[in-house]
Short mmCIF file of C-alpha atoms and ligand atoms in Angstrom, two decimals:
data_model
loop_
_atom_site.label_atom_id
_atom_site.label_comp_id
_atom_site.label_asym_id
_atom_site.label_seq_id
_atom_site.Cartn_x
_atom_site.Cartn_y
_atom_site.Cartn_z
CA GLU D 1 51.10 -79.26 -22.70
CA THR D 2 48.49 -76.52 -22.43
CA VAL D 3 49.56 -72.96 -23.29
CA ILE D 4 46.21 -71.21 -23.06
CA ARG D 5 43.26 -72.43 -21.01
CA TYR D 6 39.76 -70.96 -20.94
CA GLU D 7 37.69 -72.00 -17.92
CA ARG D 8 34.00 -71.13 -18.09
CA ALA D 9 35.06 -67.91 -19.78
CA ARG D 10 32.26 -65.44 -20.38
CA LYS D 11 32.14 -61.99 -21.94
CA GLU D 12 29.20 -59.66 -21.73
CA TYR D 13 29.85 -56.25 -23.27
CA GLY D 14 28.60 -53.05 -21.62
CA ASP D 15 25.49 -52.94 -23.81
CA GLY D 16 24.39 -56.38 -22.62
CA THR D 17 25.62 -58.32 -25.67
CA VAL D 18 26.83 -61.74 -24.57
CA ALA D 19 29.73 -62.44 -26.94
CA VAL D 20 31.19 -65.56 -25.31
CA GLU D 21 29.37 -67.96 -22.99
CA GLY D 22 30.67 -70.81 -20.83
CA LEU D 23 33.82 -71.39 -22.83
CA ASP D 24 36.06 -74.27 -21.80
CA LEU D 25 38.98 -74.65 -24.19
CA ASP D 26 42.63 -75.72 -24.08
CA VAL D 27 45.16 -74.58 -26.66
CA HIS D 28 48.08 -76.98 -26.86
CA ALA D 29 51.74 -76.06 -27.31
CA HIS D 30 52.82 -75.81 -30.96
CA GLU D 31 49.37 -76.44 -32.42
CA LEU D 32 47.42 -74.21 -34.73
CA LEU D 33 43.90 -73.96 -33.41
CA ALA D 34 41.50 -72.45 -35.93
CA LEU D 35 38.37 -70.72 -34.61
CA VAL D 36 35.55 -70.80 -37.15
CA GLY D 37 31.88 -69.91 -37.21
CA PRO D 38 29.50 -67.27 -38.54
CA SER D 39 30.13 -63.56 -38.06
CA GLY D 40 29.29 -62.35 -34.55
CA CYS D 41 29.65 -65.71 -32.80
CA GLY D 42 32.44 -64.54 -30.49
CA LYS D 43 35.64 -65.63 -32.25
CA SER D 44 37.44 -62.28 -32.06
CA THR D 45 36.31 -61.75 -28.50
CA THR D 46 37.74 -65.15 -27.57
CA LEU D 47 41.05 -64.27 -29.19
CA ARG D 48 41.24 -60.82 -27.63
CA MET D 49 40.64 -62.21 -24.15
CA ALA D 50 44.03 -63.90 -24.42
CA ASN D 51 46.02 -60.67 -24.79
CA ARG D 52 43.68 -58.67 -22.57
CA LEU D 53 42.30 -56.44 -25.27
CA VAL D 54 39.04 -57.79 -23.83
CA GLU D 55 38.55 -58.46 -20.11
CA LEU D 56 36.52 -61.48 -19.03
CA THR D 57 33.20 -60.81 -17.31
CA SER D 58 33.53 -64.10 -15.44
CA GLY D 59 35.45 -67.34 -15.58
CA ARG D 60 39.20 -67.64 -15.91
CA LEU D 61 41.86 -67.58 -18.56
CA LEU D 62 45.33 -68.97 -17.97
CA VAL D 63 48.31 -68.26 -20.21
CA GLU D 64 51.32 -70.47 -19.54
CA GLY D 65 49.68 -71.39 -16.25
CA ALA D 66 49.15 -67.83 -14.98
CA ASP D 67 45.81 -66.04 -14.73
CA VAL D 68 45.77 -63.22 -17.31
CA ALA D 69 43.82 -61.07 -14.86
CA ASP D 70 47.06 -60.81 -12.85
CA ALA D 71 49.33 -60.29 -15.85
CA ASP D 72 50.88 -57.02 -16.95
CA PRO D 73 49.22 -56.42 -20.36
CA VAL D 74 52.43 -55.09 -21.93
CA ALA D 75 54.47 -58.09 -20.81
CA LEU D 76 51.65 -60.40 -21.90
CA ARG D 77 51.49 -58.89 -25.39
CA ARG D 78 55.22 -59.34 -25.91
CA ARG D 79 54.66 -63.06 -25.48
CA MET D 80 51.74 -63.04 -27.93
CA GLY D 81 52.12 -61.63 -31.43
CA TYR D 82 48.90 -60.24 -32.83
CA VAL D 83 47.99 -60.03 -36.51
CA ILE D 84 44.72 -58.53 -37.75
CA GLN D 85 43.07 -57.94 -41.09
CA ASN D 86 44.57 -54.87 -42.79
CA VAL D 87 47.46 -55.19 -40.35
CA GLY D 88 47.61 -51.60 -39.14
CA LEU D 89 51.19 -50.92 -40.20
CA PHE D 90 52.43 -47.46 -39.30
CA PRO D 91 51.99 -45.61 -42.61
CA HIS D 92 54.88 -43.17 -42.15
CA ARG D 93 57.39 -45.83 -41.21
CA THR D 94 59.26 -48.10 -43.59
CA VAL D 95 58.88 -51.85 -43.60
CA GLU D 96 62.09 -52.14 -41.60
CA GLN D 97 60.92 -49.59 -39.01
CA ASN D 98 57.56 -51.31 -38.70
CA VAL D 99 59.11 -54.72 -38.10
CA ALA D 100 61.61 -53.20 -35.64
CA THR D 101 58.98 -51.49 -33.47
CA VAL D 102 59.06 -53.81 -30.46
CA PRO D 103 62.81 -54.63 -30.59
CA ARG D 104 63.46 -50.87 -30.49
CA LEU D 105 61.18 -50.46 -27.49
CA LEU D 106 63.15 -53.22 -25.83
CA GLY D 107 66.40 -51.38 -26.51
CA TRP D 108 68.01 -53.95 -28.78
CA SER D 109 71.26 -52.82 -30.41
CA ARG D 110 71.18 -51.45 -33.96
CA GLU D 111 73.06 -54.48 -35.32
CA ARG D 112 70.84 -57.00 -33.59
CA ILE D 113 67.72 -55.25 -34.91
CA ARG D 114 69.11 -55.04 -38.43
CA SER D 115 69.95 -58.72 -38.59
CA ARG D 116 66.62 -59.71 -37.04
CA VAL D 117 64.72 -57.63 -39.61
CA VAL D 118 66.66 -59.22 -42.47
CA ASP D 119 65.93 -62.72 -41.12
CA LEU D 120 62.23 -61.97 -40.64
CA LEU D 121 61.76 -60.44 -44.09
CA GLU D 122 63.45 -63.46 -45.63
CA LEU D 123 61.27 -65.73 -43.53
CA VAL D 124 58.08 -64.16 -44.92
CA GLY D 125 59.45 -64.10 -48.46
CA LEU D 126 60.15 -60.39 -48.89
CA ALA D 127 63.69 -59.75 -50.20
CA PRO D 128 65.19 -57.30 -47.67
CA ASP D 129 67.08 -55.30 -50.31
CA THR D 130 63.86 -54.67 -52.18
CA TYR D 131 61.42 -54.18 -49.33
CA ALA D 132 63.13 -52.92 -46.17
CA ARG D 133 62.95 -49.25 -47.17
CA ARG D 134 59.52 -49.26 -48.75
CA TYR D 135 56.53 -47.65 -47.11
CA PRO D 136 53.26 -49.54 -46.62
CA HIS D 137 51.52 -47.73 -49.50
CA GLN D 138 54.19 -49.12 -51.85
CA LEU D 139 53.19 -52.70 -51.05
CA SER D 140 50.44 -54.95 -52.33
CA GLY D 141 47.79 -56.15 -49.88
CA GLY D 142 49.48 -59.53 -49.53
CA GLU D 143 52.87 -57.97 -48.96
CA ARG D 144 51.46 -55.78 -46.20
CA GLN D 145 50.03 -58.86 -44.48
CA ARG D 146 53.42 -60.52 -44.64
CA VAL D 147 55.04 -57.48 -43.05
CA GLY D 148 52.39 -57.74 -40.34
CA VAL D 149 53.35 -61.36 -39.70
CA ALA D 150 57.06 -60.41 -39.60
CA ARG D 151 56.33 -57.63 -37.13
CA ALA D 152 54.28 -59.94 -34.91
CA LEU D 153 57.15 -62.43 -34.85
CA ALA D 154 59.84 -59.84 -34.15
CA VAL D 155 60.67 -60.85 -30.59
CA ASP D 156 59.96 -64.53 -31.16
CA PRO D 157 56.73 -64.81 -29.15
CA PRO D 158 55.67 -68.33 -28.13
CA VAL D 159 52.08 -67.52 -29.17
CA LEU D 160 50.65 -65.87 -32.26
CA LEU D 161 47.07 -64.59 -32.28
CA MET D 162 45.71 -64.05 -35.79
CA ASP D 163 42.34 -62.50 -36.59
CA GLU D 164 41.35 -62.94 -40.24
CA PRO D 165 44.99 -62.32 -41.20
CA PHE D 166 44.43 -63.04 -44.89
CA GLY D 167 40.88 -61.73 -45.08
CA ALA D 168 41.65 -58.65 -47.16
CA VAL D 169 43.76 -60.51 -49.73
CA ASP D 170 42.41 -61.75 -53.08
CA PRO D 171 41.76 -65.54 -53.31
CA VAL D 172 44.92 -66.37 -55.28
CA GLY D 173 47.13 -64.30 -53.01
CA ARG D 174 45.42 -65.86 -50.01
CA ARG D 175 46.34 -69.36 -51.16
CA ARG D 176 49.97 -68.29 -51.50
CA LEU D 177 50.00 -66.68 -48.08
CA GLN D 178 48.38 -69.70 -46.47
CA ALA D 179 50.97 -72.03 -47.97
CA GLN D 180 53.79 -69.75 -46.96
CA PHE D 181 52.46 -69.28 -43.47
CA GLY D 182 52.15 -73.05 -43.09
CA ARG D 183 55.87 -73.35 -43.86
CA ILE D 184 56.85 -70.54 -41.48
CA ARG D 185 54.92 -72.19 -38.72
CA SER D 186 56.48 -75.59 -39.16
CA GLU D 187 59.87 -73.88 -38.97
CA LEU D 188 59.13 -71.91 -35.80
CA GLY D 189 56.83 -74.17 -33.81
CA THR D 190 54.85 -71.17 -32.57
CA THR D 191 51.48 -71.88 -30.95
CA VAL D 192 48.82 -70.18 -33.05
CA MET D 193 45.17 -69.24 -32.59
CA LEU D 194 43.68 -68.29 -35.93
CA VAL D 195 40.24 -66.70 -36.33
CA THR D 196 38.66 -67.17 -39.73
CA HIS D 197 35.19 -67.32 -41.23
CA ASP D 198 36.69 -69.38 -44.07
CA VAL D 199 36.22 -73.08 -43.28
CA ASP D 200 38.51 -73.94 -46.16
CA GLU D 201 41.32 -71.93 -44.58
CA ALA D 202 40.69 -73.54 -41.19
CA VAL D 203 40.87 -77.01 -42.71
CA ARG D 204 44.00 -76.18 -44.68
CA LEU D 205 45.94 -74.67 -41.76
CA GLY D 206 44.38 -76.00 -38.58
CA ASP D 207 45.61 -78.90 -36.47
CA ARG D 208 42.31 -78.64 -34.62
CA ILE D 209 39.23 -76.60 -35.32
CA ALA D 210 36.98 -74.95 -32.74
CA VAL D 211 33.54 -74.41 -34.24
CA PHE D 212 31.56 -71.59 -32.63
CA SER D 213 27.83 -71.01 -32.98
CA ARG D 214 25.62 -67.99 -32.38
CA GLY D 215 25.55 -66.67 -28.85
CA GLY D 216 29.24 -67.33 -28.33
CA HIS D 217 29.02 -71.07 -27.72
CA LEU D 218 31.78 -73.50 -28.59
CA GLU D 219 29.83 -76.09 -30.54
CA GLN D 220 32.53 -78.65 -31.21
CA LEU D 221 36.24 -79.30 -31.36
CA ALA D 222 37.14 -81.19 -34.48
CA ASP D 223 40.11 -82.35 -36.42
CA PRO D 224 40.18 -81.06 -40.00
CA VAL D 225 39.57 -84.44 -41.62
CA SER D 226 36.39 -85.18 -39.69
CA LEU D 227 35.12 -81.66 -40.36
CA LEU D 228 35.57 -82.18 -44.09
CA ALA D 229 33.71 -85.47 -43.89
CA ARG D 230 30.56 -83.86 -42.49
P1 LIG A 301 33.18 -62.75 -34.40
O1 LIG A 301 34.64 -62.51 -34.26
O2 LIG A 301 32.81 -64.19 -34.36
O3 LIG A 301 32.58 -62.05 -35.59
P2 LIG A 301 32.92 -60.95 -32.12
O4 LIG A 301 33.66 -61.55 -31.00
O5 LIG A 301 33.55 -59.86 -32.90
O6 LIG A 301 32.46 -62.13 -33.10
O7 LIG A 301 31.52 -60.42 -31.60
C1 LIG A 301 30.64 -61.22 -30.82
C2 LIG A 301 29.42 -60.39 -30.47
O8 LIG A 301 29.80 -59.34 -29.61
C3 LIG A 301 28.73 -59.72 -31.66
O9 LIG A 301 27.35 -59.70 -31.42
C4 LIG A 301 29.31 -58.34 -31.65
O10 LIG A 301 28.42 -57.43 -32.24
C5 LIG A 301 29.47 -58.09 -30.17
N1 LIG A 301 30.56 -57.15 -29.86
C6 LIG A 301 31.85 -57.25 -30.24
N2 LIG A 301 32.58 -56.23 -29.74
C7 LIG A 301 31.71 -55.47 -29.03
C8 LIG A 301 31.84 -54.29 -28.24
N3 LIG A 301 33.02 -53.68 -28.10
N4 LIG A 301 30.74 -53.81 -27.64
C9 LIG A 301 29.55 -54.43 -27.77
N5 LIG A 301 29.36 -55.55 -28.48
C10 LIG A 301 30.43 -56.07 -29.10
P1 LIG A 302 48.41 -57.08 -55.61
O1 LIG A 302 47.74 -57.51 -56.89
O2 LIG A 302 48.99 -58.25 -54.85
O3 LIG A 302 47.56 -56.19 -54.75
P2 LIG A 302 49.81 -54.75 -56.60
O4 LIG A 302 49.26 -54.70 -58.00
O5 LIG A 302 49.33 -53.77 -55.61
O6 LIG A 302 49.70 -56.25 -56.05
O7 LIG A 302 51.39 -54.62 -56.66
C1 LIG A 302 52.17 -55.44 -57.53
C2 LIG A 302 53.64 -55.19 -57.22
O8 LIG A 302 53.97 -53.81 -57.40
C3 LIG A 302 54.00 -55.54 -55.80
O9 LIG A 302 55.21 -56.27 -55.81
C4 LIG A 302 54.20 -54.21 -55.11
O10 LIG A 302 55.25 -54.28 -54.18
C5 LIG A 302 54.57 -53.29 -56.23
N1 LIG A 302 54.03 -51.96 -55.96
C6 LIG A 302 52.73 -51.63 -55.78
N2 LIG A 302 52.59 -50.30 -55.55
C7 LIG A 302 53.85 -49.79 -55.56
C8 LIG A 302 54.41 -48.49 -55.39
N3 LIG A 302 53.63 -47.43 -55.15
N4 LIG A 302 55.74 -48.35 -55.44
C9 LIG A 302 56.53 -49.39 -55.68
N5 LIG A 302 56.07 -50.67 -55.87
C10 LIG A 302 54.76 -50.85 -55.82
#
């Protein structure tokens, strides 16, 4: 089952930079597809096409069978959690308030939000009693990333888009986060697109790996084992 389909997708930015060229790619339900390749090869652009932070110049992109060009961006983004490097938590809101952002917008009841926040913090390994009332500056880098993951999962989106989610975390912390994220994923079955420049991370987490090369070309689709064997 295909959740996201790129058909001859192309992105040329206003200054003439061609970021993505002739991309044909299917993302399957419940898989983690890792996008790897050198800096500037179009990985982030590819990801951001899916939630319409970037509009295609030509070609088509289907999410759950519907052309994103016809989708309401707000509705689309509720179905696709988005996690970036350095997360972008709201600095003047507590962990609980950050995680509750979208449920509040949706008008969930206080009790439903509270219990969802507790579940999510437990899911990402942050004891609610300790962390719910902290502010982002009172957290380590790794803890902030975990809050970002919890926030992205708040309304149980079928798709998670992650752009270098562990990039700002030290190597030891990154290993821990990767392992923990792997467990979360197997529990939830969320479809994930993960952008990373770290081949090791792609191999560790990916079910399939899309290797991009300069000029925004998809060079190959590989399974992790065959990529390691190269
Ligand atoms: P990656 O995620 O692989 O590092 P990006 O998708 O961020 O690659 O960028 C692909 C290319 O598009 C790069 O050459 C980058 O400089 C360029 N680019 C990205 N965003 C913009 C933008 N908003 N305007 C112009 N060029 C951009
Ligand atoms: P890391 O090495 O992962 O970046 P830190 O040294 O920043 O971790 O933090 C270590 C621990 O101290 C973490 O559990 C974090 O929550 C806690 N901590 C860091 N800063 C504060 C603070 N200002 N107030 C309360 N706890 C803090």
